[in-house]
Short mmCIF file of C-alpha atoms in Angstrom, two decimals:
data_model
loop_
_atom_site.label_atom_id
_atom_site.label_comp_id
_atom_site.label_asym_id
_atom_site.label_seq_id
_atom_site.Cartn_x
_atom_site.Cartn_y
_atom_site.Cartn_z
CA MET K 132 99.17 145.44 69.41
CA PRO K 133 98.34 144.69 73.06
CA VAL K 134 96.61 141.41 73.87
CA ASN K 135 93.35 141.79 75.84
CA LEU K 136 92.13 138.20 76.11
CA PRO K 137 93.25 135.08 77.98
CA LEU K 138 95.29 132.64 75.91
CA PRO K 139 93.73 129.30 74.86
CA VAL K 140 94.71 126.09 76.65
CA PRO K 141 97.76 124.64 74.85
CA ASN K 142 97.90 121.23 73.23
CA LEU K 143 99.39 119.00 75.92
CA ALA K 144 99.80 115.88 73.77
CA GLY K 145 102.92 114.03 74.84
CA LYS K 146 103.63 116.47 77.68
CA THR K 147 101.44 115.06 80.46
CA GLU K 148 100.37 111.65 81.68
CA PRO K 149 97.82 110.13 84.08
CA GLN K 150 98.46 110.35 87.81
CA GLY K 151 98.78 107.28 90.00
CA LYS K 152 100.67 105.06 87.54
CA ASN K 153 103.47 104.22 89.96
CA LEU K 154 101.67 103.77 93.27
CA THR K 155 103.17 101.23 95.63
CA GLU K 156 101.04 98.41 96.98
CA HIS K 157 100.71 100.24 100.31
CA GLN K 158 99.64 103.46 98.58
CA GLN K 159 97.04 101.57 96.55
CA GLU K 160 95.66 100.10 99.77
CA LEU K 161 95.41 103.54 101.38
CA TYR K 162 93.69 104.94 98.31
CA ALA K 163 91.18 102.06 98.27
CA GLU K 164 90.39 102.71 101.94
CA VAL K 165 89.74 106.42 101.34
CA LEU K 166 87.62 105.69 98.27
CA LYS K 167 85.55 103.11 100.15
CA HIS K 168 84.82 105.67 102.88
CA PHE K 169 83.25 108.18 100.47
CA ASP K 170 81.91 105.96 97.69
CA THR K 171 78.75 104.71 99.37
CA GLU K 172 75.12 105.82 99.40
CA GLU K 173 75.24 105.78 103.21
CA TYR K 174 78.01 108.37 103.43
CA ARG K 175 77.13 111.65 105.17
CA ILE K 176 79.37 114.67 105.77
CA PRO K 177 79.92 114.83 109.54
CA GLY K 178 78.33 117.68 111.48
CA GLU K 179 75.46 118.52 109.12
CA GLU K 180 72.14 119.36 110.76
CA ASP K 181 70.14 116.52 109.26
CA ASP K 182 70.51 113.35 107.22
CA GLU K 183 69.52 114.93 103.91
CA ALA K 184 71.93 117.85 104.30
CA GLY K 185 74.77 115.42 104.96
CA LYS K 186 74.45 113.74 101.58
CA LEU K 187 77.09 114.54 98.99
CA LYS K 188 75.92 116.89 96.26
CA GLU K 189 76.66 115.90 92.67
CA VAL K 190 79.31 118.64 92.40
CA GLU K 191 80.97 117.31 95.56
CA LYS K 192 81.20 113.82 94.10
CA PHE K 193 82.68 115.41 90.97
CA TRP K 194 85.26 117.17 93.17
CA LEU K 195 86.16 113.88 94.91
CA SER K 196 88.01 112.55 91.90
CA PHE K 197 90.74 109.89 91.79
CA GLU K 198 93.36 112.62 91.55
CA CYS K 199 91.78 114.64 94.37
CA LEU K 200 91.99 111.70 96.76
CA LEU K 201 95.64 111.19 95.77
CA ARG K 202 96.41 114.89 96.35
CA PHE K 203 95.10 114.70 99.90
CA LEU K 204 96.93 111.43 100.54
CA ARG K 205 100.16 113.06 99.35
CA ALA K 206 99.38 116.06 101.57
CA VAL K 207 99.39 113.82 104.66
CA LYS K 208 102.53 112.09 103.31
CA TRP K 209 100.67 108.80 102.97
CA SER K 210 100.63 108.53 106.77
CA SER K 211 97.17 106.96 106.96
CA ALA K 212 93.81 106.80 105.22
CA ASP K 213 92.19 108.32 108.32
CA ALA K 214 94.42 111.40 108.12
CA ALA K 215 93.49 111.97 104.47
CA ILE K 216 89.78 111.37 105.18
CA LYS K 217 89.87 113.91 108.01
CA ARG K 218 91.38 116.57 105.74
CA LEU K 219 88.99 115.78 102.89
CA GLU K 220 85.98 116.08 105.18
CA SER K 221 87.32 119.34 106.58
CA THR K 222 87.56 120.70 103.04
CA LEU K 223 84.11 119.41 102.06
CA LYS K 224 82.66 121.35 105.01
CA TRP K 225 84.79 124.41 104.25
CA ARG K 226 83.65 124.50 100.63
CA ARG K 227 80.03 124.62 101.79
CA GLU K 228 80.68 127.24 104.47
CA PHE K 229 82.81 129.38 102.15
CA GLY K 230 79.91 129.58 99.72
CA TRP K 231 81.12 127.75 96.61
CA TYR K 232 77.68 126.35 95.84
CA ASP K 233 75.58 129.48 96.38
CA LYS K 234 77.25 132.76 97.39
CA ILE K 235 80.45 133.00 95.37
CA THR K 236 79.44 133.81 91.82
CA ALA K 237 81.11 135.77 89.04
CA GLU K 238 78.77 138.68 89.78
CA HIS K 239 79.71 138.63 93.47
CA VAL K 240 83.46 138.91 92.89
CA GLU K 241 83.46 141.02 89.71
CA PRO K 242 83.93 144.36 91.54
CA GLU K 243 87.27 143.00 92.78
CA ASN K 244 88.41 142.31 89.23
CA VAL K 245 87.66 145.42 87.19
CA THR K 246 91.27 146.69 87.28
CA GLY K 247 92.94 143.36 86.51
CA LYS K 248 94.78 143.10 89.82
CA ALA K 249 94.36 139.34 89.39
CA ASP K 250 94.22 137.79 85.94
CA ILE K 251 94.84 134.40 84.37
CA PHE K 252 97.13 134.52 81.36
CA GLY K 253 99.27 131.92 79.61
CA PHE K 254 100.67 128.54 80.61
CA ASP K 255 104.14 127.44 81.69
CA VAL K 256 106.18 124.76 79.92
CA HIS K 257 104.35 122.06 81.89
CA GLY K 258 100.90 123.35 80.93
CA ARG K 259 100.21 125.03 84.28
CA PRO K 260 97.86 128.01 83.94
CA ALA K 261 99.35 131.22 85.35
CA LEU K 262 97.64 133.57 87.80
CA TYR K 263 99.13 137.07 87.82
CA LEU K 264 98.70 139.20 90.94
CA THR K 265 99.49 142.92 90.69
CA PRO K 266 99.01 144.66 94.06
CA SER K 267 99.50 148.13 92.52
CA LYS K 268 96.11 147.67 90.81
CA GLN K 269 94.28 147.28 94.13
CA ASN K 270 90.87 148.96 93.82
CA THR K 271 88.94 147.95 96.95
CA THR K 272 89.30 148.22 100.70
CA GLU K 273 90.23 145.14 102.68
CA SER K 274 87.33 142.71 103.04
CA HIS K 275 86.54 139.01 102.98
CA ARG K 276 85.43 139.46 99.37
CA GLN K 277 89.07 139.98 98.41
CA VAL K 278 89.82 136.48 99.72
CA GLU K 279 86.73 135.09 97.97
CA SER K 280 87.83 136.69 94.70
CA THR K 281 91.33 135.23 94.98
CA PHE K 282 89.96 131.71 95.28
CA PHE K 283 87.33 132.32 92.61
CA MET K 284 90.30 132.82 90.29
CA VAL K 285 92.02 129.71 91.68
CA GLU K 286 88.90 127.71 90.82
CA ARG K 287 88.99 129.11 87.28
CA LEU K 288 92.64 128.05 87.04
CA ILE K 289 91.54 124.53 87.94
CA ASP K 290 88.86 124.66 85.23
CA LEU K 291 91.56 125.55 82.70
CA MET K 292 93.94 122.75 83.69
CA GLY K 293 94.22 120.28 80.85
CA PRO K 294 94.46 116.49 81.27
CA GLY K 295 97.33 115.54 83.56
CA VAL K 296 97.80 119.09 84.90
CA GLU K 297 97.08 119.52 88.61
CA THR K 298 99.10 122.55 89.62
CA LEU K 299 99.16 126.29 88.93
CA ALA K 300 101.81 128.95 88.43
CA LEU K 301 101.51 132.02 90.66
CA MET K 302 103.09 135.22 89.30
CA ILE K 303 103.32 138.21 91.65
CA ASN K 304 104.59 141.58 90.43
CA PHE K 305 105.20 144.18 93.14
CA GLY K 306 106.32 146.74 90.55
CA ASP K 307 104.84 150.26 90.76
CA ARG K 308 103.74 151.64 94.07
CA GLY K 309 100.55 150.27 95.50
CA LYS K 310 98.92 148.92 98.59
CA SER K 311 100.20 145.47 99.53
CA PRO K 312 97.77 143.02 101.13
CA SER K 313 97.69 143.07 104.92
CA MET K 314 99.31 140.31 106.96
CA ASN K 315 95.84 139.18 108.04
CA THR K 316 94.63 138.76 104.45
CA SER K 317 97.88 137.10 103.37
CA ARG K 318 97.77 134.66 106.27
CA THR K 319 94.13 133.82 105.48
CA VAL K 320 94.92 133.14 101.81
CA LEU K 321 97.99 131.08 102.73
CA ASP K 322 96.04 129.04 105.28
CA ILE K 323 93.23 128.28 102.80
CA LEU K 324 95.70 127.38 100.05
CA GLN K 325 97.61 124.98 102.28
CA SER K 326 94.56 123.47 104.03
CA HIS K 327 92.06 123.16 101.20
CA TYR K 328 94.12 123.25 97.99
CA PRO K 329 96.98 120.87 98.82
CA GLU K 330 99.37 119.92 96.03
CA ARG K 331 98.00 122.72 93.81
CA LEU K 332 100.92 125.16 93.77
CA GLY K 333 103.39 124.24 91.05
CA ARG K 334 105.55 127.35 91.28
CA ALA K 335 105.37 130.91 92.59
CA LEU K 336 107.46 133.57 90.85
CA ILE K 337 107.76 136.96 92.55
CA ILE K 338 109.41 140.01 90.99
CA ASN K 339 110.16 143.66 91.84
CA ILE K 340 110.15 142.97 95.56
CA PRO K 341 110.41 146.20 97.62
CA PHE K 342 112.21 146.23 100.96
CA ILE K 343 109.06 146.20 103.09
CA VAL K 344 107.59 143.26 101.14
CA ASN K 345 110.88 141.40 101.42
CA MET K 346 110.69 141.81 105.20
CA PHE K 347 107.06 140.71 105.10
CA LEU K 348 108.00 137.55 103.19
CA LYS K 349 110.63 136.75 105.80
CA ILE K 350 107.93 137.00 108.47
CA ILE K 351 105.42 134.70 106.77
CA MET K 352 107.89 132.15 105.35
CA PRO K 353 108.08 130.22 108.66
CA PHE K 354 104.35 129.54 108.28
CA VAL K 355 104.88 128.03 104.83
CA ASP K 356 105.52 124.29 104.67
CA PRO K 357 108.96 123.25 103.33
CA ILE K 358 107.63 121.72 100.10
CA THR K 359 105.76 124.94 99.25
CA ARG K 360 108.82 127.04 100.16
CA GLU K 361 110.89 125.22 97.56
CA LYS K 362 108.44 126.29 94.85
CA ILE K 363 108.79 130.01 95.59
CA ARG K 364 111.33 131.91 93.46
CA LEU K 365 112.27 135.55 94.02
CA ASN K 366 113.22 137.68 90.99
CA PRO K 367 113.82 134.68 88.70
CA ASP K 368 115.07 134.74 85.10
CA VAL K 369 111.86 133.14 83.84
CA LEU K 370 112.87 132.59 80.20
CA GLY K 371 116.51 131.89 80.94
CA GLU K 372 115.54 129.14 83.36
CA GLY K 373 113.14 127.64 80.83
CA LEU K 374 110.03 128.10 82.98
CA PHE K 375 107.85 129.63 80.24
CA GLU K 376 107.92 130.06 76.48
CA ALA K 377 108.17 133.71 75.46
CA ASP K 378 104.78 133.71 73.69
CA GLN K 379 103.07 132.53 76.90
CA LEU K 380 104.62 135.13 79.19
CA LYS K 381 103.91 138.81 79.86
CA LYS K 382 106.63 141.36 79.16
CA GLN K 383 106.85 142.33 82.85
CA PHE K 384 108.25 138.86 83.52
CA GLY K 385 110.55 138.90 80.48
CA GLY K 386 108.17 137.44 77.90
CA ASP K 387 107.09 138.69 74.46
CA VAL K 388 103.43 139.35 75.21
CA GLU K 389 102.26 142.91 75.68
CA PHE K 390 99.12 142.35 77.73
CA GLU K 391 96.62 145.09 78.54
CA TYR K 392 93.74 144.29 80.86
CA VAL K 393 90.43 145.52 79.42
CA HIS K 394 87.76 144.23 81.77
CA GLU K 395 84.88 144.38 79.28
CA LYS K 396 86.80 142.10 76.91
CA TYR K 397 88.79 139.89 79.27
CA TRP K 398 86.27 139.01 81.99
CA PRO K 399 83.46 137.53 79.84
CA GLU K 400 85.98 135.59 77.75
CA LEU K 401 87.64 134.09 80.83
CA LEU K 402 84.25 133.05 82.21
CA ARG K 403 83.27 131.54 78.85
CA MET K 404 86.49 129.54 78.46
CA ALA K 405 86.51 128.23 82.03
CA GLY K 406 82.77 127.53 81.99
CA GLU K 407 82.95 125.54 78.76
CA MET K 408 85.85 123.40 79.97
CA ARG K 409 84.20 122.79 83.34
CA GLU K 410 80.84 121.89 81.80
CA LYS K 411 82.43 119.57 79.24
CA ALA K 412 84.33 117.72 81.98
CA PHE K 413 81.23 117.57 84.20
CA GLU K 414 79.06 116.12 81.43
CA LYS K 415 81.74 113.53 80.62
CA TRP K 416 81.97 112.66 84.33
CA LYS K 417 78.20 112.13 84.47
CA ALA K 418 78.32 109.93 81.37
CA MET K 419 81.03 107.85 83.07
CA GLY K 420 78.73 107.11 86.00
CA ALA K 421 78.80 110.26 88.18
CA LYS K 422 80.70 108.52 90.98
CA VAL K 423 83.33 109.40 93.53
CA GLY K 424 86.84 108.41 92.42
CA LEU K 425 86.50 108.81 88.65
CA LYS K 426 89.65 110.03 86.94
CA GLU K 427 90.16 113.64 85.91
CA TRP K 428 92.50 112.35 83.21
CA GLU K 429 89.56 110.54 81.61
CA PHE K 430 86.75 113.07 82.04
CA LYS K 431 89.04 115.91 80.96
CA GLY K 432 89.79 114.03 77.74
CA GLY K 433 93.29 112.70 78.35
CA ASP K 434 92.74 109.46 76.45
CA GLU K 435 91.36 111.35 73.44
CA LEU K 436 94.43 113.60 73.56
CA VAL K 437 96.74 110.57 73.45
CA GLU K 438 94.74 109.04 70.58
CA LYS K 439 94.97 112.27 68.58
CA ASP K 440 98.70 112.48 69.26
CA THR K 441 99.21 108.85 68.22
CA SER K 442 97.10 109.39 65.11
CA ALA K 443 99.01 112.56 64.19
CA THR K 444 102.33 110.74 64.67
CA SER K 445 101.14 107.89 62.44
CA VAL K 446 100.00 110.31 59.74
CA ALA K 447 103.33 112.16 59.89
CA ALA K 448 105.24 108.87 59.66
CA GLN K 449 103.17 107.76 56.67
CA GLN K 450 103.69 111.10 54.94
CA SER K 451 107.44 110.78 55.50
CA THR K 452 107.40 107.26 54.03
CA ASP K 453 105.34 108.42 51.03
CA GLU K 454 107.75 111.31 50.43
CA LYS K 455 110.75 108.94 50.49
CA ILE K 456 109.05 106.58 48.02
CA ALA K 457 108.17 109.50 45.76
CA ALA K 458 111.73 110.81 45.92
CA ALA K 459 113.12 107.37 45.04
CA SER K 460 110.77 107.05 42.07
CA HIS K 461 112.05 110.40 40.74
CA GLU K 462 115.68 109.46 41.23
CA GLU K 463 115.44 106.32 39.05
CA PRO K 464 114.53 108.05 35.74
CA LEU K 465 117.04 110.79 36.50
CA ALA K 466 119.80 108.20 36.96
CA THR K 467 118.80 106.57 33.65
CA GLU K 468 118.97 109.91 31.83
CA ILE K 469 122.44 110.56 33.25
CA ALA K 470 123.59 107.09 32.17
CA VAL K 471 122.24 107.60 28.62
CA ALA K 472 123.83 111.01 28.38
CA ALA K 473 127.15 109.51 29.42
#
């Protein structure tokens, strides 16, 4: 029977760990400098029309996590705190201008999603949530809302990232004939992804590439930074290369799952799952002090995950010990009976 709903977030116990464990002394100093810049009541986002508007909103402080600051520092190759601060402030302003805190709602982008041309389904072997893009299911004319919808889904991917997961898996299937996105739209999406979502792409797997799309990829590849280019795979053997487990992968990519997009079932469930995870993390963040620089690992429940894993391991070890003791206690009478019989 076809699957119509997004898959639950997998148990990541023992598969992920906190970021920032192996920072050098210089990297720690750069991080401290960036944190100090934002973590003050006097901080104002540059360029806002008045003092009140320049203050960080609660959701912006939530976004400025420990891991977020590290992502932007890595994006500037640890060149300087000022370079990371400049990019962070650019993204803070972009997020406001783009409409994340008012305009871009589920209702606003839903018309772009009724055919399932973009859906989130499954997780790779590293726990990265997967975003499937199927251009043949295009149902709207080119508009800025298409870009908004793409990044609405990226934000939902981030909601569904478990503790220790920072990157996503992008799955593009050009199978069946359909309208491919224009160069203008593709360049816009690429620019936003590189400028405002640094260190977020874990891998991009592209299949069924027609000749014209292959030429298109050759044109845009020079605009893609080298690190991102290394993550892009064309027509990969997804299972053979151990990138996904079969039960987490759609059949089109070689997996076992027969997925059928039914908007009335899928869409509300995706919003519920992502909303619950986001709200749980946000409430934990507030309970931790609602400050800039708090760790996603902690407010997403990473420590609890480790405790559960440790507890489960201890229980399993105790059960194994108990079973061995029980087996030994049964062997003794049996040996006596054999000796008597002899």
